[in-house]
mmCIF file of C-alpha atoms in Angstrom:
data_model
loop_
_atom_site.group_PDB
_atom_site.id
_atom_site.type_symbol
_atom_site.label_atom_id
_atom_site.label_comp_id
_atom_site.label_asym_id
_atom_site.label_seq_id
_atom_site.Cartn_x
_atom_site.Cartn_y
_atom_site.Cartn_z
ATOM 1 C CA MET A 1291 0.000 0.000 0.000
ATOM 2 C CA SER A 1292 1.318 3.388 -0.948
ATOM 3 C CA ASP A 1293 1.895 5.976 1.769
ATOM 4 C CA VAL A 1294 0.939 8.800 -0.608
ATOM 5 C CA MET A 1295 -2.497 10.312 -0.003
ATOM 6 C CA ASN A 1296 -4.494 12.514 -2.322
ATOM 7 C CA TRP A 1297 -6.584 14.268 0.360
ATOM 8 C CA SER A 1298 -9.827 14.023 -1.551
ATOM 9 C CA LEU A 1299 -11.819 14.031 1.689
ATOM 10 C CA SER A 1300 -14.844 16.345 1.585
ATOM 11 C CA GLY A 1301 -15.292 19.017 4.221
ATOM 12 C CA SER A 1302 -18.317 17.294 5.731
ATOM 13 C CA ALA A 1303 -16.502 13.946 5.890
ATOM 14 C CA ALA A 1304 -13.499 15.614 7.529
ATOM 15 C CA ALA A 1305 -15.729 17.356 10.082
ATOM 16 C CA SER A 1306 -17.576 14.102 10.781
ATOM 17 C CA ALA A 1307 -14.287 12.246 11.241
ATOM 18 C CA LEU A 1308 -12.990 14.922 13.603
ATOM 19 C CA VAL A 1309 -16.172 14.825 15.713
ATOM 20 C CA LEU A 1310 -16.246 11.006 15.747
ATOM 21 C CA GLY A 1311 -12.621 10.900 16.838
ATOM 22 C CA TYR A 1312 -13.121 13.592 19.469
ATOM 23 C CA LEU A 1313 -16.113 11.841 21.016
ATOM 24 C CA LEU A 1314 -14.295 8.507 21.181
ATOM 25 C CA GLY A 1315 -11.115 10.135 22.461
ATOM 26 C CA SER A 1316 -12.935 12.014 25.196
ATOM 27 C CA ILE A 1317 -14.110 8.833 26.945
ATOM 28 C CA PRO A 1318 -12.237 8.984 30.294
ATOM 29 C CA PHE A 1319 -11.556 5.277 30.840
ATOM 30 C CA GLY A 1320 -9.418 5.891 33.932
ATOM 31 C CA ILE A 1321 -12.180 7.771 35.717
ATOM 32 C CA ILE A 1322 -14.922 5.387 34.606
ATOM 33 C CA LEU A 1323 -13.030 2.251 35.636
ATOM 34 C CA THR A 1324 -11.887 3.571 39.020
ATOM 35 C CA ARG A 1325 -15.406 4.776 39.834
ATOM 36 C CA LEU A 1326 -16.912 1.421 38.850
ATOM 37 C CA SER A 1327 -14.421 -0.324 41.128
ATOM 38 C CA GLY A 1328 -15.201 1.993 44.044
ATOM 39 C CA GLY A 1329 -11.848 3.735 43.841
ATOM 40 C CA PRO A 1330 -11.093 7.424 44.375
ATOM 41 C CA ASP A 1331 -11.562 10.187 41.828
ATOM 42 C CA LEU A 1332 -8.291 10.130 39.898
ATOM 43 C CA ARG A 1333 -8.223 13.887 39.664
ATOM 44 C CA SER A 1334 -7.825 14.096 43.454
ATOM 45 C CA ILE A 1335 -4.797 11.782 43.810
ATOM 46 C CA GLY A 1336 -1.241 11.555 42.533
ATOM 47 C CA SER A 1337 -0.677 13.737 39.502
ATOM 48 C CA GLY A 1338 -4.398 14.388 39.075
ATOM 49 C CA ASN A 1339 -4.121 12.894 35.609
ATOM 50 C CA ILE A 1340 -6.849 10.615 34.215
ATOM 51 C CA GLY A 1341 -4.510 8.099 32.570
ATOM 52 C CA ALA A 1342 -3.152 4.651 33.338
ATOM 53 C CA THR A 1343 -0.095 5.857 35.263
ATOM 54 C CA ASN A 1344 -2.263 7.650 37.798
ATOM 55 C CA VAL A 1345 -4.620 4.665 37.998
ATOM 56 C CA LEU A 1346 -1.540 2.611 38.878
ATOM 57 C CA ARG A 1347 -0.963 4.963 41.815
ATOM 58 C CA THR A 1348 -4.232 3.681 43.298
ATOM 59 C CA GLY A 1349 -2.473 0.324 43.638
ATOM 60 C CA ASN A 1350 -4.734 -1.486 41.206
ATOM 61 C CA LYS A 1351 -2.550 -2.916 38.440
ATOM 62 C CA LYS A 1352 -5.487 -4.581 36.705
ATOM 63 C CA LEU A 1353 -7.394 -1.290 36.430
ATOM 64 C CA ALA A 1354 -4.242 0.460 35.226
ATOM 65 C CA ALA A 1355 -3.810 -2.144 32.478
ATOM 66 C CA LEU A 1356 -7.487 -1.857 31.509
ATOM 67 C CA THR A 1357 -7.187 1.937 31.406
ATOM 68 C CA LEU A 1358 -4.106 1.688 29.198
ATOM 69 C CA LEU A 1359 -5.928 -0.719 26.900
ATOM 70 C CA GLY A 1360 -9.076 1.435 26.770
ATOM 71 C CA ASP A 1361 -7.099 4.590 26.030
ATOM 72 C CA MET A 1362 -5.185 2.824 23.256
ATOM 73 C CA LEU A 1363 -8.293 1.242 21.768
ATOM 74 C CA LYS A 1364 -10.190 4.517 21.543
ATOM 75 C CA GLY A 1365 -7.428 5.895 19.318
ATOM 76 C CA THR A 1366 -7.332 2.751 17.207
ATOM 77 C CA ALA A 1367 -11.128 2.576 16.949
ATOM 78 C CA ALA A 1368 -11.416 6.219 15.884
ATOM 79 C CA VAL A 1369 -8.968 5.730 13.012
ATOM 80 C CA LEU A 1370 -10.406 2.428 11.815
ATOM 81 C CA LEU A 1371 -14.070 3.461 12.093
ATOM 82 C CA ALA A 1372 -13.570 6.745 10.278
ATOM 83 C CA ALA A 1373 -11.506 5.078 7.563
ATOM 84 C CA ALA A 1374 -14.204 2.452 7.034
ATOM 85 C CA LEU A 1375 -17.210 4.764 7.234
ATOM 86 C CA LEU A 1376 -16.063 8.148 5.970
ATOM 87 C CA GLY A 1377 -13.583 7.817 3.175
ATOM 88 C CA GLY A 1378 -10.399 5.927 3.757
ATOM 89 C CA ARG A 1379 -7.063 6.764 5.261
ATOM 90 C CA GLU A 1380 -7.506 10.527 5.180
ATOM 91 C CA ALA A 1381 -10.652 10.248 7.320
ATOM 92 C CA GLY A 1382 -8.740 7.955 9.661
ATOM 93 C CA LEU A 1383 -5.978 10.520 10.107
ATOM 94 C CA VAL A 1384 -8.479 13.275 10.874
ATOM 95 C CA ALA A 1385 -10.324 11.026 13.341
ATOM 96 C CA GLY A 1386 -7.011 10.153 14.981
ATOM 97 C CA LEU A 1387 -6.333 13.847 15.516
ATOM 98 C CA GLY A 1388 -9.831 14.192 16.955
ATOM 99 C CA ALA A 1389 -9.271 11.256 19.332
ATOM 100 C CA PHE A 1390 -5.986 12.722 20.528
ATOM 101 C CA LEU A 1391 -7.573 16.122 21.140
ATOM 102 C CA GLY A 1392 -10.547 14.455 22.823
ATOM 103 C CA HIS A 1393 -8.252 12.705 25.285
ATOM 104 C CA LEU A 1394 -6.316 15.903 26.018
ATOM 105 C CA PHE A 1395 -9.378 18.159 26.252
ATOM 106 C CA PRO A 1396 -12.519 16.113 27.039
ATOM 107 C CA VAL A 1397 -15.669 18.196 27.181
ATOM 108 C CA TRP A 1398 -17.024 15.929 29.956
ATOM 109 C CA LEU A 1399 -14.146 16.916 32.260
ATOM 110 C CA ARG A 1400 -14.134 20.642 31.537
ATOM 111 C CA PHE A 1401 -11.377 20.181 28.959
ATOM 112 C CA LYS A 1402 -8.871 18.822 31.520
ATOM 113 C CA GLY A 1403 -7.767 15.430 30.264
ATOM 114 C CA GLY A 1404 -4.711 13.225 30.129
ATOM 115 C CA LYS A 1405 -1.374 13.380 28.390
ATOM 116 C CA GLY A 1406 -2.477 11.281 25.424
ATOM 117 C CA VAL A 1407 0.444 8.844 25.254
ATOM 118 C CA ALA A 1408 -1.687 5.671 25.159
ATOM 119 C CA THR A 1409 -4.237 7.224 22.805
ATOM 120 C CA PHE A 1410 -1.450 8.340 20.478
ATOM 121 C CA LEU A 1411 -0.007 4.831 20.537
ATOM 122 C CA GLY A 1412 -3.422 3.438 19.591
ATOM 123 C CA ILE A 1413 -3.626 5.866 16.681
ATOM 124 C CA LEU A 1414 -0.175 4.800 15.494
ATOM 125 C CA ILE A 1415 -1.148 1.129 15.749
ATOM 126 C CA ALA A 1416 -4.040 1.752 13.361
ATOM 127 C CA LEU A 1417 -2.010 3.890 10.958
ATOM 128 C CA LYS A 1418 1.362 2.137 10.868
ATOM 129 C CA GLY A 1419 2.094 -0.679 13.303
ATOM 130 C CA SER A 1420 5.862 -0.622 12.780
ATOM 131 C CA ILE A 1421 6.057 3.020 13.837
ATOM 132 C CA ALA A 1422 3.897 2.202 16.860
ATOM 133 C CA LEU A 1423 6.442 -0.416 17.939
ATOM 134 C CA VAL A 1424 9.297 2.088 17.656
ATOM 135 C CA PHE A 1425 7.297 4.709 19.588
ATOM 136 C CA ALA A 1426 6.393 2.201 22.325
ATOM 137 C CA ALA A 1427 10.010 1.043 22.674
ATOM 138 C CA LEU A 1428 11.248 4.630 22.834
ATOM 139 C CA TRP A 1429 8.600 5.621 25.390
ATOM 140 C CA LEU A 1430 9.322 2.589 27.588
ATOM 141 C CA SER A 1431 13.072 3.269 27.409
ATOM 142 C CA ILE A 1432 12.648 6.892 28.434
ATOM 143 C CA ALA A 1433 10.213 5.949 31.209
ATOM 144 C CA TYR A 1434 12.672 3.348 32.519
ATOM 145 C CA LEU A 1435 15.652 5.707 32.406
ATOM 146 C CA THR A 1436 13.871 8.614 34.097
ATOM 147 C CA ARG A 1437 12.241 6.753 36.991
#
């Protein structure tokens, strides 16, 4: 498959992809999962972040892993759904941007979201798996060296 795109996406398809991605990206899996398990509000502990690392600070490794998976999958799902429903790879890229922005600035949380690392990784998985592997290895290396 060629990596060259012709950007023939219509304005309405691009807007739809952006909104679809944003709505999927704005799902705060960390908050939802910790609330369902009876845990504290993530925004009141640790870094105050809504992502998997802060869920891990609650001591629940299983919830942290589920949060990581959910945050990755929302990025992947946004790209794949938009590509399938709205016009191919270009729509997927736009939806990926929307998902990333949705995670960073979720309307449901007064635009105070997470850092977007897992969501970005999910987007990369959908767009180009080999790049996702390089990104994940780099991120894990930096995390290991700085902790």
